PDB file of C-alpha atoms in Angstrom:
ATOM      1  CA  PHE Q 245      -1.898 -10.626 -24.975  1.00  0.00           C
ATOM      2  CA  VAL Q 246      -2.819  -6.952 -24.536  1.00  0.00           C
ATOM      3  CA  GLN Q 247      -5.389  -7.072 -27.358  1.00  0.00           C
ATOM      4  CA  SER Q 248      -6.975 -10.128 -25.713  1.00  0.00           C
ATOM      5  CA  LEU Q 249      -7.040  -8.418 -22.327  1.00  0.00           C
ATOM      6  CA  MET Q 250      -8.617  -5.249 -23.728  1.00  0.00           C
ATOM      7  CA  SER Q 251     -11.239  -7.288 -25.609  1.00  0.00           C
ATOM      8  CA  THR Q 252     -12.054  -9.268 -22.458  1.00  0.00           C
ATOM      9  CA  LEU Q 253     -12.502  -6.065 -20.460  1.00  0.00           C
ATOM     10  CA  ALA Q 254     -14.657  -4.516 -23.180  1.00  0.00           C
ATOM     11  CA  ALA Q 255     -16.906  -7.586 -23.347  1.00  0.00           C
ATOM     12  CA  SER Q 256     -17.297  -7.961 -19.584  1.00  0.00           C
ATOM     13  CA  ASP Q 257     -20.325  -6.889 -17.587  1.00  0.00           C
ATOM     14  CA  LYS Q 258     -18.130  -4.892 -15.214  1.00  0.00           C
ATOM     15  CA  ASN Q 259     -18.422  -1.134 -15.114  1.00  0.00           C
ATOM     16  CA  TYR Q 260     -14.911   0.318 -15.232  1.00  0.00           C
ATOM     17  CA  SER Q 261     -14.466   4.026 -14.629  1.00  0.00           C
ATOM     18  CA  PHE Q 262     -10.884   4.284 -15.878  1.00  0.00           C
ATOM     19  CA  SER Q 263      -7.747   2.387 -16.787  1.00  0.00           C
ATOM     20  CA  ILE Q 264      -4.091   3.103 -16.114  1.00  0.00           C
ATOM     21  CA  GLN Q 265      -1.336   2.639 -18.697  1.00  0.00           C
ATOM     22  CA  THR Q 266       2.038   2.701 -16.899  1.00  0.00           C
ATOM     23  CA  GLY Q 267       4.282   3.750 -19.782  1.00  0.00           C
ATOM     24  CA  ASP Q 268       6.184   2.186 -22.663  1.00  0.00           C
ATOM     25  CA  SER Q 269       2.985   1.687 -24.618  1.00  0.00           C
ATOM     26  CA  VAL Q 270       5.157   2.039 -27.711  1.00  0.00           C
ATOM     27  CA  ASP Q 271       8.704   0.926 -28.330  1.00  0.00           C
ATOM     28  CA  ASN Q 272       9.667   4.019 -30.295  1.00  0.00           C
ATOM     29  CA  ALA Q 273       7.516   7.161 -30.136  1.00  0.00           C
ATOM     30  CA  GLY Q 274       9.068   8.416 -33.356  1.00  0.00           C
ATOM     31  CA  ASN Q 275       7.792   5.394 -35.298  1.00  0.00           C
ATOM     32  CA  TYR Q 276       4.251   5.809 -36.645  1.00  0.00           C
ATOM     33  CA  GLU Q 277       3.676   2.034 -36.905  1.00  0.00           C
ATOM     34  CA  ASN Q 278       4.227   1.707 -33.149  1.00  0.00           C
ATOM     35  CA  TRP Q 279       1.415   4.185 -32.539  1.00  0.00           C
ATOM     36  CA  VAL Q 280      -0.983   2.462 -34.964  1.00  0.00           C
ATOM     37  CA  HIS Q 281      -0.864  -0.745 -32.942  1.00  0.00           C
ATOM     38  CA  THR Q 282      -1.141   1.010 -29.574  1.00  0.00           C
ATOM     39  CA  LEU Q 283      -4.034   3.212 -30.602  1.00  0.00           C
ATOM     40  CA  SER Q 284      -5.959   0.244 -31.939  1.00  0.00           C
ATOM     41  CA  LEU Q 285      -6.162  -0.949 -28.330  1.00  0.00           C
ATOM     42  CA  TYR Q 286      -7.947   2.234 -27.273  1.00  0.00           C
ATOM     43  CA  GLN Q 287     -10.504   2.384 -30.074  1.00  0.00           C
ATOM     44  CA  ALA Q 288     -14.161   2.656 -29.099  1.00  0.00           C
ATOM     45  CA  GLU Q 289     -14.977  -0.936 -30.094  1.00  0.00           C
ATOM     46  CA  VAL Q 290     -12.352  -2.251 -27.678  1.00  0.00           C
ATOM     47  CA  ALA Q 291     -12.123   0.206 -24.797  1.00  0.00           C
ATOM     48  CA  GLY Q 292     -15.570   1.754 -25.122  1.00  0.00           C
ATOM     49  CA  ASP Q 293     -15.866   5.011 -23.261  1.00  0.00           C
ATOM     50  CA  VAL Q 294     -13.476   4.072 -20.445  1.00  0.00           C
ATOM     51  CA  ASP Q 295     -11.015   6.860 -19.683  1.00  0.00           C
ATOM     52  CA  ALA Q 296      -7.339   5.951 -19.832  1.00  0.00           C
ATOM     53  CA  ILE Q 297      -4.806   7.567 -17.540  1.00  0.00           C
ATOM     54  CA  HIS Q 298      -1.442   7.584 -19.298  1.00  0.00           C
ATOM     55  CA  VAL Q 299       2.041   7.668 -17.836  1.00  0.00           C
ATOM     56  CA  LEU Q 300       4.857   8.484 -20.209  1.00  0.00           C
ATOM     57  CA  GLY Q 301       7.766   6.067 -19.957  1.00  0.00           C
ATOM     58  CA  ASN Q 302      11.231   6.190 -21.432  1.00  0.00           C
ATOM     59  CA  HIS Q 303       9.974   4.672 -24.706  1.00  0.00           C
ATOM     60  CA  GLU Q 304       7.399   7.463 -25.183  1.00  0.00           C
ATOM     61  CA  HIS Q 305      10.484   9.703 -25.412  1.00  0.00           C
ATOM     62  CA  GLU Q 306      12.425   7.370 -27.735  1.00  0.00           C
ATOM     63  CA  SER Q 307      13.159   9.352 -30.950  1.00  0.00           C
ATOM     64  CA  ASP Q 308      10.949  12.130 -29.512  1.00  0.00           C
ATOM     65  CA  LEU Q 309      12.870  13.595 -26.583  1.00  0.00           C
ATOM     66  CA  SER Q 310      10.243  16.258 -25.890  1.00  0.00           C
ATOM     67  CA  GLY Q 311       7.457  13.678 -25.556  1.00  0.00           C
ATOM     68  CA  ALA Q 312       5.378  15.802 -27.953  1.00  0.00           C
ATOM     69  CA  ASN Q 313       3.987  12.844 -29.912  1.00  0.00           C
ATOM     70  CA  ALA Q 314       2.719  11.057 -26.800  1.00  0.00           C
ATOM     71  CA  GLN Q 315       1.486  14.341 -25.344  1.00  0.00           C
ATOM     72  CA  ALA Q 316      -0.591  15.048 -28.452  1.00  0.00           C
ATOM     73  CA  ILE Q 317      -1.841  11.489 -28.934  1.00  0.00           C
ATOM     74  CA  TYR Q 318      -2.877  11.080 -25.294  1.00  0.00           C
ATOM     75  CA  ASN Q 319      -4.157  14.671 -25.019  1.00  0.00           C
ATOM     76  CA  LEU Q 320      -1.909  15.513 -22.069  1.00  0.00           C
ATOM     77  CA  ALA Q 321      -1.234  19.050 -20.918  1.00  0.00           C
ATOM     78  CA  ASP Q 322       2.495  18.316 -20.578  1.00  0.00           C
ATOM     79  CA  GLY Q 323       4.578  15.443 -21.919  1.00  0.00           C
ATOM     80  CA  SER Q 324       7.962  16.628 -20.751  1.00  0.00           C
ATOM     81  CA  TYR Q 325      10.313  14.643 -18.527  1.00  0.00           C
ATOM     82  CA  GLY Q 326       9.087  14.574 -14.915  1.00  0.00           C
ATOM     83  CA  SER Q 327       5.796  16.314 -15.651  1.00  0.00           C
ATOM     84  CA  ALA Q 328       2.864  15.427 -13.404  1.00  0.00           C
ATOM     85  CA  TYR Q 329      -0.897  15.660 -13.189  1.00  0.00           C
ATOM     86  CA  SER Q 330      -3.785  14.255 -11.176  1.00  0.00           C
ATOM     87  CA  VAL Q 331      -7.423  13.300 -11.688  1.00  0.00           C
ATOM     88  CA  GLN Q 332     -10.144  12.179  -9.332  1.00  0.00           C
ATOM     89  CA  TYR Q 333     -12.835   9.586 -10.028  1.00  0.00           C
ATOM     90  CA  GLY Q 334     -15.388   9.629  -7.221  1.00  0.00           C
ATOM     91  CA  ASN Q 335     -13.458   8.691  -4.107  1.00  0.00           C
ATOM     92  CA  VAL Q 336     -10.247   7.715  -5.959  1.00  0.00           C
ATOM     93  CA  TYR Q 337      -7.441  10.241  -6.460  1.00  0.00           C
ATOM     94  CA  VAL Q 338      -4.864   9.269  -9.117  1.00  0.00           C
ATOM     95  CA  ALA Q 339      -1.573  11.141  -9.537  1.00  0.00           C
ATOM     96  CA  VAL Q 340       0.790  10.611 -12.462  1.00  0.00           C
ATOM     97  CA  ILE Q 341       4.501  11.363 -12.587  1.00  0.00           C
ATOM     98  CA  ASN Q 342       6.024  10.892 -16.029  1.00  0.00           C
ATOM     99  CA  TYR Q 343       9.443   9.385 -16.661  1.00  0.00           C
ATOM    100  CA  THR Q 344      12.578  11.333 -15.846  1.00  0.00           C
ATOM    101  CA  GLN Q 345      16.215  10.494 -15.186  1.00  0.00           C
ATOM    102  CA  ASN Q 346      16.776  13.871 -13.565  1.00  0.00           C
ATOM    103  CA  ALA Q 347      16.721  13.758  -9.754  1.00  0.00           C
ATOM    104  CA  GLN Q 348      15.706  17.426  -9.445  1.00  0.00           C
ATOM    105  CA  GLN Q 349      12.759  16.993 -11.828  1.00  0.00           C
ATOM    106  CA  LEU Q 350      11.679  13.962  -9.805  1.00  0.00           C
ATOM    107  CA  GLN Q 351      12.008  15.843  -6.509  1.00  0.00           C
ATOM    108  CA  ASP Q 352       9.966  18.752  -7.914  1.00  0.00           C
ATOM    109  CA  ALA Q 353       7.253  16.337  -9.054  1.00  0.00           C
ATOM    110  CA  LEU Q 354       7.241  14.622  -5.661  1.00  0.00           C
ATOM    111  CA  ALA Q 355       6.894  17.962  -3.835  1.00  0.00           C
ATOM    112  CA  TRP Q 356       3.896  18.670  -6.073  1.00  0.00           C
ATOM    113  CA  LEU Q 357       2.524  15.173  -5.289  1.00  0.00           C
ATOM    114  CA  VAL Q 358       2.646  15.707  -1.522  1.00  0.00           C
ATOM    115  CA  GLU Q 359       0.847  19.045  -1.777  1.00  0.00           C
ATOM    116  CA  ASP Q 360      -1.699  17.875  -4.358  1.00  0.00           C
ATOM    117  CA  ALA Q 361      -2.547  14.549  -2.679  1.00  0.00           C
ATOM    118  CA  ASN Q 362      -2.890  16.140   0.747  1.00  0.00           C
ATOM    119  CA  ALA Q 363      -5.353  18.665  -0.725  1.00  0.00           C
ATOM    120  CA  SER Q 364      -7.597  15.795  -1.882  1.00  0.00           C
ATOM    121  CA  ASP Q 365     -10.229  14.312   0.429  1.00  0.00           C
ATOM    122  CA  ALA Q 366     -10.509  11.116  -1.648  1.00  0.00           C
ATOM    123  CA  THR Q 367     -10.779   7.856   0.287  1.00  0.00           C
ATOM    124  CA  TRP Q 368      -8.202   6.113  -1.920  1.00  0.00           C
ATOM    125  CA  LYS Q 369      -5.030   7.702  -3.227  1.00  0.00           C
ATOM    126  CA  VAL Q 370      -3.052   6.185  -6.093  1.00  0.00           C
ATOM    127  CA  LEU Q 371       0.269   7.159  -7.649  1.00  0.00           C
ATOM    128  CA  THR Q 372       1.304   5.858 -11.020  1.00  0.00           C
ATOM    129  CA  ILE Q 373       4.895   6.394 -12.062  1.00  0.00           C
ATOM    130  CA  HIS Q 374       6.782   4.658 -14.842  1.00  0.00           C
ATOM    131  CA  GLN Q 375       9.822   3.447 -12.923  1.00  0.00           C
ATOM    132  CA  PRO Q 376       9.101   1.369  -9.816  1.00  0.00           C
ATOM    133  CA  PRO Q 377      10.503   2.448  -6.450  1.00  0.00           C
ATOM    134  CA  TYR Q 378      10.850  -1.215  -5.443  1.00  0.00           C
ATOM    135  CA  TYR Q 379      12.150  -2.809  -8.604  1.00  0.00           C
ATOM    136  CA  THR Q 380      12.883  -6.240 -10.028  1.00  0.00           C
ATOM    137  CA  ASN Q 381      15.632  -5.186 -12.449  1.00  0.00           C
ATOM    138  CA  PRO Q 382      18.629  -3.859 -10.449  1.00  0.00           C
ATOM    139  CA  PRO Q 383      20.650  -2.828 -13.545  1.00  0.00           C
ATOM    140  CA  GLY Q 384      17.600  -0.893 -14.814  1.00  0.00           C
ATOM    141  CA  GLY Q 385      18.651   2.367 -13.162  1.00  0.00           C
ATOM    142  CA  ASN Q 386      15.809   2.818 -10.664  1.00  0.00           C
ATOM    143  CA  GLY Q 387      17.964   3.413  -7.571  1.00  0.00           C
ATOM    144  CA  TYR Q 388      17.255   7.145  -7.470  1.00  0.00           C
ATOM    145  CA  ILE Q 389      13.517   6.400  -7.695  1.00  0.00           C
ATOM    146  CA  ASN Q 390      13.824   4.272  -4.541  1.00  0.00           C
ATOM    147  CA  THR Q 391      15.818   7.040  -2.856  1.00  0.00           C
ATOM    148  CA  TYR Q 392      13.078   9.670  -3.253  1.00  0.00           C
ATOM    149  CA  VAL Q 393       9.660   8.178  -4.001  1.00  0.00           C
ATOM    150  CA  PRO Q 394       8.784   6.068  -0.911  1.00  0.00           C
ATOM    151  CA  ALA Q 395       9.161   8.975   1.551  1.00  0.00           C
ATOM    152  CA  ALA Q 396       6.932  11.185  -0.629  1.00  0.00           C
ATOM    153  CA  VAL Q 397       4.388   8.352  -0.967  1.00  0.00           C
ATOM    154  CA  ASP Q 398       4.258   8.093   2.835  1.00  0.00           C
ATOM    155  CA  GLU Q 399       3.938  11.872   3.283  1.00  0.00           C
ATOM    156  CA  ALA Q 400       1.234  12.127   0.612  1.00  0.00           C
ATOM    157  CA  GLY Q 401      -0.847   9.317   2.128  1.00  0.00           C
ATOM    158  CA  ILE Q 402      -0.740   7.221  -1.037  1.00  0.00           C
ATOM    159  CA  ASP Q 403      -2.384   3.776  -0.736  1.00  0.00           C
ATOM    160  CA  VAL Q 404      -1.239   2.127  -3.977  1.00  0.00           C
ATOM    161  CA  VAL Q 405       1.613   2.775  -6.418  1.00  0.00           C
ATOM    162  CA  PHE Q 406       1.434   1.348  -9.957  1.00  0.00           C
ATOM    163  CA  SER Q 407       4.469   1.337 -12.220  1.00  0.00           C
ATOM    164  CA  GLY Q 408       5.911  -0.428 -15.241  1.00  0.00           C
ATOM    165  CA  HIS Q 409       9.403  -0.236 -16.771  1.00  0.00           C
ATOM    166  CA  ASP Q 410      10.715  -3.591 -15.482  1.00  0.00           C
ATOM    167  CA  HIS Q 411       8.447  -5.655 -17.770  1.00  0.00           C
ATOM    168  CA  SER Q 412       7.584  -8.049 -14.969  1.00  0.00           C
ATOM    169  CA  TYR Q 413       4.853  -8.391 -12.367  1.00  0.00           C
ATOM    170  CA  ALA Q 414       5.649  -7.830  -8.707  1.00  0.00           C
ATOM    171  CA  ARG Q 415       3.857  -6.605  -5.596  1.00  0.00           C
ATOM    172  CA  THR Q 416       5.121  -5.588  -2.185  1.00  0.00           C
ATOM    173  CA  TYR Q 417       3.530  -5.956   1.197  1.00  0.00           C
ATOM    174  CA  PRO Q 418       2.077  -2.668   2.484  1.00  0.00           C
ATOM    175  CA  LEU Q 419       5.137  -0.538   3.280  1.00  0.00           C
ATOM    176  CA  THR Q 420       5.851   2.588   5.303  1.00  0.00           C
ATOM    177  CA  ALA Q 421       9.448   3.837   5.355  1.00  0.00           C
ATOM    178  CA  GLY Q 422      10.451   0.603   3.642  1.00  0.00           C
ATOM    179  CA  GLU Q 423       9.052  -1.557   6.438  1.00  0.00           C
ATOM    180  CA  VAL Q 424       5.943  -3.751   6.393  1.00  0.00           C
ATOM    181  CA  ASP Q 425       2.983  -1.784   7.784  1.00  0.00           C
ATOM    182  CA  GLU Q 426      -0.285  -3.679   7.359  1.00  0.00           C
ATOM    183  CA  GLU Q 427      -2.390  -0.775   8.709  1.00  0.00           C
ATOM    184  CA  ASN Q 428      -1.045   2.300   6.924  1.00  0.00           C
ATOM    185  CA  GLY Q 429       1.446   1.173   4.291  1.00  0.00           C
ATOM    186  CA  ALA Q 430       1.304   1.641   0.543  1.00  0.00           C
ATOM    187  CA  VAL Q 431       1.338  -1.380  -1.752  1.00  0.00           C
ATOM    188  CA  TYR Q 432       3.663  -1.089  -4.753  1.00  0.00           C
ATOM    189  CA  TYR Q 433       2.828  -2.928  -7.989  1.00  0.00           C
ATOM    190  CA  ILE Q 434       4.860  -3.420 -11.146  1.00  0.00           C
TER     191      ILE Q 434
END
């Protein structure tokens, strides 16, 4: 499916500035064969010169707890748990918070997000985080993400949140403080 999607995007007449990969692009970051398949999706013949924004998920740390393999392969400044970075494409600000199970690392990353996003004058502000704040897999351990992320999203003025982890597609209504807000709320996608 993913190969077909990437080929369709590469062959289209659309002009894409960037793509977002929401984590778990490999099953086991310590397994070279996993990387061979994943990297074939990003080769020039398929993805062209479209930049890819990468989020590290729990599987990018599987058998590589430091995240060093994913950090090197994706050319990231930091691949550690809870690390964060942002980029801006024209009038779109995109912030990334990498996977962590540590509440303090998440809170530190969210404090950075609020400061960094509020310093941007971009028209659209996007957060991509591996684990979804509003999730479809209750036993998946995302409760602490829901506890902290939505308030920071509201404070940072984020318009859209993209995440993965649950291996399903879902979308919320625009939300502010967990309530539907058609005018100012953020939409959360898995």
